[in-house]
Amino acid sequence: MTLRKYGVVDTTFSRVDMGKIAVSVIRKEDPEAEIVRYTVPGIKDLPVGAKKLLDQGCDGVITLGWVGKTMLDKYSYLATSIGLIMVQILTSKHVIDVTVHEDESEDEEKLVEIAKDRASKHALNLVKLVKEGGSALTKYAGKGLRQGYTHAGELED
Protein backbone atom coordinates (compact mmCIF):
# COMPACT_ATOMS: atom_id res chain seq x y z
CA MET A 1 0.00 0.00 0.00
CA THR A 2 1.39 3.37 -1.03
CA LEU A 3 0.77 6.08 1.51
CA ARG A 4 0.18 9.62 0.44
CA LYS A 5 2.86 12.20 1.14
CA TYR A 6 2.16 15.88 1.69
CA GLY A 7 4.55 18.80 1.78
CA VAL A 8 4.08 21.86 3.97
CA VAL A 9 6.31 24.85 3.26
CA ASP A 10 6.08 27.86 5.56
CA THR A 11 8.17 30.93 6.40
CA THR A 12 9.85 32.49 9.38
CA PHE A 13 8.47 35.86 8.20
CA SER A 14 4.89 34.76 8.88
CA ARG A 15 3.39 36.15 12.05
CA VAL A 16 1.20 33.06 12.63
CA ASP A 17 2.47 29.47 12.60
CA MET A 18 0.28 28.44 9.68
CA GLY A 19 2.51 25.41 9.02
CA LYS A 20 1.48 23.90 12.35
CA ILE A 21 -2.17 24.47 11.47
CA ALA A 22 -1.81 22.85 8.03
CA VAL A 23 0.03 19.84 9.46
CA SER A 24 -2.71 19.37 12.06
CA VAL A 25 -5.50 19.47 9.46
CA ILE A 26 -3.70 17.10 7.08
CA ARG A 27 -2.94 14.67 9.92
CA LYS A 28 -6.61 14.71 10.99
CA GLU A 29 -7.95 14.22 7.43
CA ASP A 30 -5.36 11.66 6.27
CA PRO A 31 -3.88 10.10 9.44
CA GLU A 32 -1.81 7.45 7.63
CA ALA A 33 -0.10 9.96 5.34
CA GLU A 34 3.46 11.16 5.62
CA ILE A 35 3.87 14.91 6.11
CA VAL A 36 7.12 16.72 5.42
CA ARG A 37 7.51 20.28 6.69
CA TYR A 38 10.09 22.65 5.25
CA THR A 39 10.50 26.16 6.67
CA VAL A 40 12.15 28.93 4.63
CA PRO A 41 12.93 32.56 5.49
CA GLY A 42 10.41 34.37 3.29
CA ILE A 43 7.91 34.10 0.47
CA LYS A 44 10.43 34.25 -2.37
CA ASP A 45 11.89 31.00 -0.99
CA LEU A 46 8.56 29.15 -1.17
CA PRO A 47 8.88 27.98 -4.80
CA VAL A 48 12.18 26.16 -4.27
CA GLY A 49 10.91 24.66 -1.01
CA ALA A 50 7.83 23.36 -2.81
CA LYS A 51 9.89 22.01 -5.71
CA LYS A 52 12.29 20.21 -3.36
CA LEU A 53 9.42 18.50 -1.54
CA LEU A 54 7.74 17.48 -4.78
CA ASP A 55 11.09 16.12 -6.01
CA GLN A 56 11.23 14.10 -2.77
CA GLY A 57 7.96 12.38 -3.65
CA CYS A 58 5.25 14.57 -2.14
CA ASP A 59 1.91 14.15 -3.88
CA GLY A 60 1.03 17.79 -3.28
CA VAL A 61 2.29 20.78 -1.34
CA ILE A 62 0.77 23.67 0.55
CA THR A 63 2.83 26.85 0.84
CA LEU A 64 2.06 29.32 3.60
CA GLY A 65 3.39 32.84 3.34
CA TRP A 66 2.92 36.29 4.82
CA VAL A 67 3.07 39.39 2.64
CA GLY A 68 4.07 42.75 4.14
CA LYS A 69 2.30 46.04 3.49
CA THR A 70 4.72 47.75 1.11
CA MET A 71 4.60 47.78 -2.68
CA LEU A 72 7.95 45.95 -2.65
CA ASP A 73 6.30 43.17 -0.62
CA LYS A 74 3.49 42.97 -3.16
CA TYR A 75 5.99 42.68 -6.02
CA SER A 76 7.81 39.95 -4.10
CA TYR A 77 4.51 38.11 -3.76
CA LEU A 78 3.83 38.46 -7.49
CA ALA A 79 7.24 36.92 -8.23
CA THR A 80 6.54 34.15 -5.72
CA SER A 81 3.15 33.41 -7.23
CA ILE A 82 4.65 33.11 -10.71
CA GLY A 83 7.35 30.81 -9.29
CA LEU A 84 4.76 28.59 -7.62
CA ILE A 85 2.76 28.38 -10.84
CA MET A 86 5.94 27.34 -12.65
CA VAL A 87 6.54 24.61 -10.06
CA GLN A 88 3.02 23.28 -10.67
CA ILE A 89 3.52 23.29 -14.43
CA LEU A 90 6.92 21.59 -14.19
CA THR A 91 5.74 18.87 -11.80
CA SER A 92 2.06 18.48 -12.75
CA LYS A 93 1.27 18.48 -9.03
CA HIS A 94 -0.76 20.85 -6.91
CA VAL A 95 0.94 23.60 -4.97
CA ILE A 96 -1.74 25.33 -2.92
CA ASP A 97 -0.52 28.90 -2.40
CA VAL A 98 -1.79 30.30 0.90
CA THR A 99 -0.87 33.85 1.77
CA VAL A 100 -1.99 36.42 4.29
CA HIS A 101 -1.45 40.01 3.29
CA GLU A 102 -0.56 42.26 6.22
CA ASP A 103 -2.86 44.98 4.89
CA GLU A 104 -5.95 42.74 4.89
CA SER A 105 -6.74 44.14 8.33
CA GLU A 106 -5.36 46.70 10.75
CA ASP A 107 -6.59 44.46 13.57
CA GLU A 108 -3.96 41.88 14.51
CA GLU A 109 -6.58 39.54 16.00
CA LYS A 110 -8.43 39.61 12.67
CA LEU A 111 -5.15 38.75 10.86
CA VAL A 112 -4.73 35.73 13.14
CA GLU A 113 -8.31 34.67 12.40
CA ILE A 114 -7.74 35.06 8.64
CA ALA A 115 -4.49 33.07 8.80
CA LYS A 116 -5.99 30.20 10.78
CA ASP A 117 -9.09 29.94 8.60
CA ARG A 118 -7.18 30.20 5.32
CA ALA A 119 -4.51 27.67 6.33
CA SER A 120 -7.12 25.19 7.60
CA LYS A 121 -9.44 25.41 4.60
CA HIS A 122 -6.66 25.20 2.04
CA ALA A 123 -5.00 22.27 3.84
CA LEU A 124 -8.35 20.49 3.55
CA ASN A 125 -8.50 21.41 -0.16
CA LEU A 126 -5.06 19.88 -0.66
CA VAL A 127 -6.05 16.64 1.05
CA LYS A 128 -9.18 16.37 -1.09
CA LEU A 129 -7.23 16.96 -4.30
CA VAL A 130 -4.50 14.48 -3.38
CA LYS A 131 -6.86 11.76 -2.15
CA GLU A 132 -9.67 12.13 -4.67
CA GLY A 133 -8.18 13.89 -7.68
CA GLY A 134 -9.37 16.71 -9.88
CA SER A 135 -13.08 16.17 -9.36
CA ALA A 136 -12.87 16.33 -5.56
CA LEU A 137 -13.88 19.98 -5.40
CA THR A 138 -16.35 19.97 -8.30
CA LYS A 139 -19.39 19.78 -6.01
CA TYR A 140 -18.27 23.12 -4.53
CA ALA A 141 -17.85 24.91 -7.87
CA GLY A 142 -19.68 28.23 -8.05
CA LYS A 143 -20.52 28.23 -4.34
CA GLY A 144 -18.61 31.43 -3.48
CA LEU A 145 -16.43 29.66 -0.91
CA ARG A 146 -13.81 31.85 0.73
CA GLN A 147 -10.69 31.06 2.69
CA GLY A 148 -9.93 33.52 5.45
CA TYR A 149 -13.37 35.12 5.36
CA THR A 150 -17.04 34.18 5.54
CA HIS A 151 -18.21 32.47 2.36
CA ALA A 152 -19.60 34.92 -0.21
CA GLY A 153 -22.24 32.44 -1.34
CA GLU A 154 -23.40 31.60 -4.81
CA LEU A 155 -25.40 33.85 -7.08
CA GLU A 156 -28.57 32.42 -8.48
CA ASP A 157 -28.76 31.97 -12.26
XYZ file of C-alpha atoms in Angstrom:
157
model
C 0.000 0.000 0.000
C 1.393 3.367 -1.029
C 0.772 6.075 1.511
C 0.178 9.623 0.445
C 2.860 12.197 1.139
C 2.162 15.883 1.691
C 4.554 18.797 1.779
C 4.078 21.857 3.971
C 6.311 24.852 3.263
C 6.078 27.861 5.556
C 8.175 30.928 6.398
C 9.851 32.494 9.381
C 8.474 35.865 8.202
C 4.887 34.756 8.881
C 3.390 36.151 12.047
C 1.200 33.060 12.629
C 2.469 29.469 12.598
C 0.278 28.441 9.677
C 2.510 25.414 9.018
C 1.478 23.899 12.349
C -2.173 24.470 11.470
C -1.807 22.850 8.029
C 0.030 19.840 9.459
C -2.708 19.372 12.061
C -5.502 19.473 9.456
C -3.695 17.105 7.084
C -2.936 14.674 9.920
C -6.612 14.705 10.986
C -7.951 14.219 7.434
C -5.363 11.659 6.273
C -3.880 10.100 9.440
C -1.812 7.454 7.634
C -0.101 9.959 5.336
C 3.456 11.162 5.622
C 3.870 14.909 6.105
C 7.124 16.716 5.424
C 7.512 20.275 6.694
C 10.090 22.651 5.246
C 10.502 26.164 6.666
C 12.150 28.931 4.635
C 12.931 32.564 5.490
C 10.408 34.374 3.294
C 7.911 34.103 0.466
C 10.435 34.251 -2.373
C 11.895 31.003 -0.985
C 8.564 29.154 -1.165
C 8.880 27.977 -4.802
C 12.181 26.164 -4.268
C 10.905 24.661 -1.011
C 7.828 23.365 -2.811
C 9.888 22.014 -5.713
C 12.288 20.210 -3.360
C 9.421 18.499 -1.536
C 7.738 17.477 -4.779
C 11.085 16.120 -6.008
C 11.226 14.100 -2.767
C 7.962 12.380 -3.653
C 5.254 14.571 -2.142
C 1.909 14.145 -3.877
C 1.031 17.787 -3.283
C 2.294 20.780 -1.343
C 0.771 23.668 0.547
C 2.825 26.847 0.842
C 2.058 29.323 3.598
C 3.394 32.843 3.344
C 2.925 36.288 4.820
C 3.072 39.393 2.644
C 4.067 42.745 4.139
C 2.299 46.043 3.495
C 4.719 47.749 1.111
C 4.596 47.777 -2.676
C 7.954 45.954 -2.650
C 6.301 43.167 -0.619
C 3.491 42.965 -3.162
C 5.993 42.684 -6.020
C 7.812 39.950 -4.105
C 4.507 38.105 -3.759
C 3.827 38.460 -7.488
C 7.239 36.922 -8.234
C 6.541 34.153 -5.722
C 3.153 33.411 -7.229
C 4.652 33.113 -10.708
C 7.347 30.815 -9.293
C 4.763 28.593 -7.623
C 2.757 28.384 -10.841
C 5.940 27.341 -12.648
C 6.542 24.608 -10.064
C 3.023 23.281 -10.675
C 3.518 23.288 -14.431
C 6.920 21.592 -14.194
C 5.736 18.873 -11.802
C 2.059 18.476 -12.747
C 1.272 18.477 -9.028
C -0.759 20.848 -6.910
C 0.937 23.599 -4.974
C -1.738 25.327 -2.915
C -0.515 28.900 -2.395
C -1.789 30.300 0.897
C -0.872 33.855 1.774
C -1.989 36.415 4.286
C -1.447 40.015 3.294
C -0.563 42.255 6.219
C -2.859 44.981 4.886
C -5.951 42.742 4.890
C -6.741 44.141 8.327
C -5.361 46.702 10.754
C -6.594 44.462 13.572
C -3.957 41.876 14.510
C -6.584 39.541 16.004
C -8.425 39.610 12.667
C -5.155 38.753 10.862
C -4.728 35.731 13.139
C -8.314 34.672 12.397
C -7.741 35.057 8.640
C -4.485 33.068 8.796
C -5.988 30.203 10.785
C -9.086 29.942 8.603
C -7.178 30.199 5.319
C -4.509 27.665 6.334
C -7.120 25.195 7.598
C -9.438 25.406 4.600
C -6.658 25.204 2.045
C -5.003 22.268 3.840
C -8.346 20.494 3.551
C -8.499 21.411 -0.159
C -5.055 19.884 -0.658
C -6.048 16.641 1.053
C -9.175 16.366 -1.087
C -7.225 16.964 -4.298
C -4.497 14.477 -3.382
C -6.860 11.764 -2.150
C -9.668 12.132 -4.671
C -8.175 13.886 -7.682
C -9.375 16.714 -9.877
C -13.083 16.166 -9.365
C -12.869 16.325 -5.557
C -13.884 19.979 -5.397
C -16.355 19.965 -8.299
C -19.389 19.775 -6.007
C -18.269 23.119 -4.527
C -17.853 24.909 -7.870
C -19.678 28.229 -8.048
C -20.521 28.230 -4.337
C -18.610 31.429 -3.475
C -16.433 29.657 -0.912
C -13.806 31.849 0.731
C -10.687 31.056 2.689
C -9.934 33.523 5.447
C -13.372 35.120 5.362
C -17.043 34.184 5.535
C -18.205 32.473 2.355
C -19.598 34.925 -0.207
C -22.237 32.442 -1.344
C -23.402 31.603 -4.814
C -25.400 33.853 -7.078
C -28.573 32.417 -8.483
C -28.756 31.967 -12.257
